[in-house]
Amino acid sequence: MYSLLLFLYIYLEAIFQLPIKKFRLLTIITFLCSAMIIIGLKSGEMEWLIAFILFSIISALLNEYVLERKEQREIYEQLLGEYRRLKRLHYETERSARLEERTRIAREIHDSVGHKLTALLMQLEMLSIKEPKQEYEQLKRLVRDSLEETRQAVKALKTEENEGIASVLQLIRKLESESHIMVHFTTKQGVLSTKISNQLSVVLYRVIQEALTNAMRHSHSREVFVVLGKSAVGDIHFSIKNRIFEPKPFQMGFGLTSMKERVEEAGGTLHIFQTDDEFIVQGTIPVKEGHRV
């Protein structure tokens, strides 16, 4: 009785784990061995052989169905990952196009309105020297104010739309909604008000993005903990953690290696390691580019 239960357990495990070819080979070997045993028994035991044949057929069909569903799931995950990648690429392309358009408009304002206001101010200066009048001084103040407002407008147009850590959080929240992964954000005091360049914002975003992708792909985790803070010297410190359900030795693949190189090129540091139940990515990015921490 116990031997039969053990056999059924092993057989059911084989249904869900073995590839179809290996499972069929196991079924044939088991069938032949069982047939030889049953044939050696009394003729009244032949119904066991028939029952085993039916059981083998049903098991083979179930094994094929399970593997087919698993293959469909893998294809779905691949297509979903490609869709997310293309969607992010489209979003970044649109963002880059908007920034280029804003830069073009800023340049046109600077070259046309800015130059004309400067020329007007110079003419008023010459007129006030020749014929000092209160009206000229008022006009000069008005032109100076207009010129300063123009400069501020040009500066605002040349600046990235969402400068700083807040823009990174917006991008991660967007990635979170697309990938159906729960990201627990913790931001330490003062980090949200820290201004960093667009280039460093991209570096920080790419690091968190790769860590989230790595968590989904390798540890099958749907929950990630991200902590952003400031180091003792005022640089950005980050930590990304996710749980590991089946700990395995990890190797620095292309994604993790590229992530480390990107951070180091920006003058920062990156450490990647795992414990018994967590995979951890943590590091520091300088607020000013080129500053080594």
Short mmCIF file of C-alpha atoms in Angstrom, two decimals:
data_model
loop_
_atom_site.label_atom_id
_atom_site.label_comp_id
_atom_site.label_asym_id
_atom_site.label_seq_id
_atom_site.Cartn_x
_atom_site.Cartn_y
_atom_site.Cartn_z
CA MET A 1 0.00 0.00 0.00
CA TYR A 2 2.76 2.44 0.95
CA SER A 3 4.71 1.48 -2.17
CA LEU A 4 1.68 2.32 -4.31
CA LEU A 5 1.27 5.71 -2.65
CA LEU A 6 4.98 6.45 -3.14
CA PHE A 7 4.69 5.48 -6.80
CA LEU A 8 1.67 7.75 -7.29
CA TYR A 9 3.48 10.67 -5.63
CA ILE A 10 6.58 10.26 -7.83
CA TYR A 11 4.41 9.86 -10.92
CA LEU A 12 2.40 13.00 -10.19
CA GLU A 13 5.63 14.94 -9.64
CA ALA A 14 6.83 13.70 -13.02
CA ILE A 15 3.61 14.91 -14.66
CA PHE A 16 4.26 18.49 -13.58
CA GLN A 17 8.06 18.58 -13.81
CA LEU A 18 9.41 16.36 -16.61
CA PRO A 19 9.52 17.43 -20.28
CA ILE A 20 7.10 15.52 -22.50
CA LYS A 21 9.76 13.25 -24.08
CA LYS A 22 11.25 12.17 -20.74
CA PHE A 23 7.80 11.64 -19.27
CA ARG A 24 6.77 9.40 -22.18
CA LEU A 25 9.97 7.38 -21.75
CA LEU A 26 9.23 7.01 -18.02
CA THR A 27 5.67 5.92 -18.81
CA ILE A 28 6.83 3.29 -21.33
CA ILE A 29 9.42 1.85 -18.94
CA THR A 30 6.93 1.77 -16.06
CA PHE A 31 4.29 0.21 -18.31
CA LEU A 32 6.61 -2.57 -19.52
CA CYS A 33 7.78 -3.38 -15.99
CA SER A 34 4.22 -3.42 -14.68
CA ALA A 35 3.01 -5.52 -17.60
CA MET A 36 5.70 -8.13 -16.97
CA ILE A 37 4.72 -8.29 -13.28
CA ILE A 38 0.99 -8.46 -13.97
CA ILE A 39 1.32 -11.09 -16.73
CA GLY A 40 3.12 -13.28 -14.19
CA LEU A 41 0.08 -13.03 -11.91
CA LYS A 42 -3.20 -14.80 -12.25
CA SER A 43 -5.40 -14.07 -15.23
CA GLY A 44 -7.93 -12.42 -12.91
CA GLU A 45 -5.42 -9.63 -12.28
CA MET A 46 -5.49 -8.39 -15.91
CA GLU A 47 -7.91 -5.60 -15.00
CA TRP A 48 -4.95 -3.94 -13.22
CA LEU A 49 -3.11 -3.80 -16.54
CA ILE A 50 -6.11 -2.15 -18.22
CA ALA A 51 -6.44 0.34 -15.36
CA PHE A 52 -2.75 1.19 -15.59
CA ILE A 53 -3.02 1.74 -19.35
CA LEU A 54 -5.88 4.19 -18.82
CA PHE A 55 -3.98 5.88 -16.02
CA SER A 56 -0.89 6.23 -18.24
CA ILE A 57 -2.91 7.76 -21.09
CA ILE A 58 -4.59 10.28 -18.78
CA SER A 59 -1.24 11.12 -17.16
CA ALA A 60 0.41 11.66 -20.54
CA LEU A 61 -2.39 14.00 -21.64
CA LEU A 62 -2.21 15.88 -18.35
CA ASN A 63 1.58 16.19 -18.64
CA GLU A 64 1.28 17.57 -22.17
CA TYR A 65 -1.38 20.05 -21.04
CA VAL A 66 0.71 21.25 -18.09
CA LEU A 67 3.81 21.75 -20.24
CA GLU A 68 1.80 23.50 -22.93
CA ARG A 69 0.36 25.91 -20.36
CA LYS A 70 3.85 26.52 -18.97
CA GLU A 71 5.18 27.25 -22.45
CA GLN A 72 2.29 29.63 -23.14
CA ARG A 73 3.02 31.40 -19.85
CA GLU A 74 6.69 31.83 -20.76
CA ILE A 75 5.77 33.22 -24.19
CA TYR A 76 3.28 35.59 -22.54
CA GLU A 77 5.94 36.83 -20.09
CA GLN A 78 8.39 37.40 -22.95
CA LEU A 79 5.82 39.32 -25.00
CA LEU A 80 4.76 41.33 -21.95
CA GLY A 81 8.38 42.22 -21.20
CA GLU A 82 8.95 43.32 -24.79
CA TYR A 83 5.75 45.38 -24.71
CA ARG A 84 6.88 47.14 -21.53
CA ARG A 85 10.31 47.81 -23.02
CA LEU A 86 8.81 49.31 -26.18
CA LYS A 87 6.35 51.36 -24.15
CA ARG A 88 9.14 52.82 -22.00
CA LEU A 89 11.20 53.50 -25.13
CA HIS A 90 8.23 55.31 -26.68
CA TYR A 91 7.74 57.37 -23.53
CA GLU A 92 11.43 58.32 -23.37
CA THR A 93 11.44 59.20 -27.09
CA GLU A 94 8.44 61.48 -26.62
CA ARG A 95 10.08 63.07 -23.59
CA SER A 96 13.29 63.67 -25.51
CA ALA A 97 11.33 65.19 -28.40
CA ARG A 98 9.52 67.55 -26.02
CA LEU A 99 12.81 68.64 -24.49
CA GLU A 100 14.32 69.29 -27.93
CA GLU A 101 11.28 71.37 -28.90
CA ARG A 102 11.50 73.37 -25.67
CA THR A 103 15.21 73.97 -26.30
CA ARG A 104 14.48 75.15 -29.85
CA ILE A 105 11.80 77.58 -28.61
CA ALA A 106 14.14 78.85 -25.89
CA ARG A 107 16.86 79.48 -28.47
CA GLU A 108 14.45 81.38 -30.74
CA ILE A 109 13.25 83.55 -27.84
CA HIS A 110 16.84 84.26 -26.83
CA ASP A 111 17.94 85.09 -30.38
CA SER A 112 14.93 87.25 -31.29
CA VAL A 113 13.19 88.81 -28.29
CA GLY A 114 16.29 88.83 -26.08
CA HIS A 115 18.49 90.52 -28.66
CA LYS A 116 15.84 93.10 -29.53
CA LEU A 117 15.28 94.01 -25.89
CA THR A 118 19.04 94.35 -25.42
CA ALA A 119 19.27 96.61 -28.47
CA LEU A 120 16.35 98.69 -27.21
CA LEU A 121 18.02 99.08 -23.81
CA MET A 122 21.24 100.28 -25.48
CA GLN A 123 19.32 102.88 -27.51
CA LEU A 124 17.57 104.13 -24.39
CA GLU A 125 20.94 104.42 -22.65
CA MET A 126 22.24 106.56 -25.52
CA LEU A 127 19.11 108.75 -25.50
CA SER A 128 19.29 109.26 -21.73
CA ILE A 129 22.92 110.37 -22.06
CA LYS A 130 22.07 112.89 -24.78
CA GLU A 131 18.87 114.10 -23.15
CA PRO A 132 18.30 112.96 -19.56
CA LYS A 133 14.59 112.50 -18.92
CA GLN A 134 12.56 110.69 -16.24
CA GLU A 135 10.56 108.95 -18.95
CA TYR A 136 13.72 107.34 -20.34
CA GLU A 137 14.62 105.97 -16.90
CA GLN A 138 11.15 104.44 -16.55
CA LEU A 139 11.44 102.88 -20.01
CA LYS A 140 14.88 101.49 -19.14
CA ARG A 141 13.52 99.86 -15.97
CA LEU A 142 10.65 98.39 -17.96
CA VAL A 143 13.03 96.99 -20.59
CA ARG A 144 15.36 95.57 -17.91
CA ASP A 145 12.42 93.85 -16.20
CA SER A 146 11.25 92.46 -19.54
CA LEU A 147 14.76 91.26 -20.35
CA GLU A 148 15.06 89.52 -16.97
CA GLU A 149 11.67 87.83 -17.45
CA THR A 150 12.78 86.68 -20.89
CA ARG A 151 15.96 85.20 -19.43
CA GLN A 152 13.97 83.36 -16.76
CA ALA A 153 11.59 82.01 -19.41
CA VAL A 154 14.51 80.80 -21.54
CA LYS A 155 16.11 79.16 -18.49
CA ALA A 156 12.83 77.43 -17.60
CA LEU A 157 12.39 76.12 -21.14
CA LYS A 158 15.92 74.75 -21.23
CA THR A 159 15.41 72.95 -17.92
CA GLU A 160 14.09 69.39 -17.82
CA GLU A 161 10.33 69.27 -17.14
CA ASN A 162 10.63 67.27 -13.91
CA GLU A 163 14.06 67.98 -12.57
CA GLY A 164 15.34 66.07 -9.57
CA ILE A 165 14.34 63.02 -7.53
CA ALA A 166 10.61 63.69 -7.98
CA SER A 167 10.92 62.97 -11.71
CA VAL A 168 12.60 59.62 -10.96
CA LEU A 169 9.76 58.67 -8.59
CA GLN A 170 7.21 59.51 -11.29
CA LEU A 171 8.98 57.26 -13.79
CA ILE A 172 9.20 54.39 -11.28
CA ARG A 173 5.52 54.73 -10.41
CA LYS A 174 4.74 54.48 -14.11
CA LEU A 175 6.94 51.39 -14.39
CA GLU A 176 5.22 49.94 -11.30
CA SER A 177 1.76 50.26 -12.88
CA GLU A 178 2.95 48.72 -16.15
CA SER A 179 4.67 45.71 -14.58
CA HIS A 180 2.05 45.03 -11.86
CA ILE A 181 4.74 44.96 -9.18
CA MET A 182 4.32 46.60 -5.78
CA VAL A 183 7.10 49.06 -4.97
CA HIS A 184 7.36 50.24 -1.36
CA PHE A 185 9.08 53.65 -1.45
CA THR A 186 10.78 55.21 1.55
CA THR A 187 12.28 58.67 1.06
CA LYS A 188 14.45 60.07 3.82
CA GLN A 189 14.26 63.70 4.91
CA GLY A 190 15.63 66.20 2.40
CA VAL A 191 16.07 63.82 -0.52
CA LEU A 192 13.02 64.97 -2.50
CA SER A 193 14.25 68.56 -2.56
CA THR A 194 17.66 67.51 -3.90
CA LYS A 195 18.27 68.79 -7.42
CA ILE A 196 20.28 66.53 -9.72
CA SER A 197 21.06 66.80 -13.41
CA ASN A 198 19.02 65.03 -16.07
CA GLN A 199 21.93 62.67 -16.73
CA LEU A 200 22.15 61.58 -13.08
CA SER A 201 18.35 61.25 -12.92
CA VAL A 202 18.56 58.80 -15.83
CA VAL A 203 21.33 56.84 -14.07
CA LEU A 204 19.28 56.53 -10.87
CA TYR A 205 16.16 55.56 -12.80
CA ARG A 206 18.02 52.90 -14.82
CA VAL A 207 19.48 51.36 -11.67
CA ILE A 208 16.07 51.04 -10.00
CA GLN A 209 14.51 49.85 -13.26
CA GLU A 210 17.10 47.09 -13.70
CA ALA A 211 16.74 46.05 -10.04
CA LEU A 212 12.95 45.74 -10.45
CA THR A 213 13.33 43.77 -13.67
CA ASN A 214 15.89 41.50 -12.01
CA ALA A 215 13.51 40.88 -9.09
CA MET A 216 10.67 39.87 -11.41
CA ARG A 217 12.78 37.76 -13.72
CA HIS A 218 15.00 35.80 -11.34
CA SER A 219 13.35 35.74 -7.92
CA HIS A 220 9.74 35.92 -9.17
CA SER A 221 9.14 38.57 -6.54
CA ARG A 222 6.19 40.94 -6.93
CA GLU A 223 7.18 43.15 -4.01
CA VAL A 224 10.25 45.39 -3.89
CA PHE A 225 11.44 47.83 -1.22
CA VAL A 226 13.20 51.01 -2.40
CA VAL A 227 14.83 53.47 0.01
CA LEU A 228 16.23 56.83 -1.14
CA GLY A 229 18.22 59.05 1.19
CA LYS A 230 21.21 61.36 1.45
CA SER A 231 24.70 60.37 2.54
CA ALA A 232 26.82 62.27 5.06
CA VAL A 233 28.29 64.40 2.25
CA GLY A 234 24.89 65.14 0.69
CA ASP A 235 24.97 62.61 -2.16
CA ILE A 236 22.06 60.34 -3.10
CA HIS A 237 22.07 56.96 -1.34
CA PHE A 238 19.74 54.22 -2.61
CA SER A 239 18.82 50.69 -1.57
CA ILE A 240 16.61 48.20 -3.47
CA LYS A 241 15.64 44.91 -1.78
CA ASN A 242 13.42 41.98 -2.74
CA ARG A 243 12.72 38.65 -1.10
CA ILE A 244 14.24 35.40 -2.39
CA PHE A 245 12.09 32.28 -2.23
CA GLU A 246 14.62 29.79 -3.59
CA PRO A 247 18.16 31.07 -2.81
CA LYS A 248 20.68 30.29 -5.55
CA PRO A 249 24.22 31.60 -6.14
CA PHE A 250 23.93 34.59 -8.46
CA GLN A 251 26.28 35.75 -11.18
CA MET A 252 26.80 39.26 -12.50
CA GLY A 253 24.93 39.07 -15.79
CA PHE A 254 24.85 41.72 -18.50
CA GLY A 255 22.12 43.77 -16.82
CA LEU A 256 23.81 43.95 -13.41
CA THR A 257 27.23 44.59 -14.96
CA SER A 258 25.87 47.43 -17.11
CA MET A 259 24.13 48.87 -14.04
CA LYS A 260 27.39 48.88 -12.06
CA GLU A 261 29.35 50.44 -14.94
CA ARG A 262 26.73 53.16 -15.42
CA VAL A 263 26.88 54.16 -11.74
CA GLU A 264 30.68 54.13 -11.63
CA GLU A 265 30.88 56.25 -14.79
CA ALA A 266 28.74 58.84 -12.99
CA GLY A 267 31.24 58.84 -10.12
CA GLY A 268 29.19 56.66 -7.77
CA THR A 269 29.48 53.24 -6.16
CA LEU A 270 27.26 50.16 -6.41
CA HIS A 271 27.17 46.98 -4.30
CA ILE A 272 25.14 43.90 -5.26
CA PHE A 273 24.78 40.94 -2.89
CA GLN A 274 22.27 38.52 -1.42
CA THR A 275 21.48 37.05 1.99
CA ASP A 276 19.54 33.90 2.79
CA ASP A 277 16.22 35.56 2.04
CA GLU A 278 16.95 38.88 0.28
CA PHE A 279 18.60 40.21 -2.87
CA ILE A 280 20.06 43.68 -2.28
CA VAL A 281 21.26 46.44 -4.60
CA GLN A 282 22.62 49.52 -2.86
CA GLY A 283 24.91 52.38 -3.73
CA THR A 284 25.58 56.10 -3.88
CA ILE A 285 25.34 58.64 -6.70
CA PRO A 286 27.02 62.04 -6.40
CA VAL A 287 24.77 65.07 -6.67
CA LYS A 288 27.40 66.81 -8.79
CA GLU A 289 28.62 64.93 -11.84
CA GLY A 290 32.24 63.86 -11.77
CA HIS A 291 32.46 64.08 -7.96
CA ARG A 292 33.86 60.83 -6.58
CA VAL A 293 32.32 59.52 -3.39
#
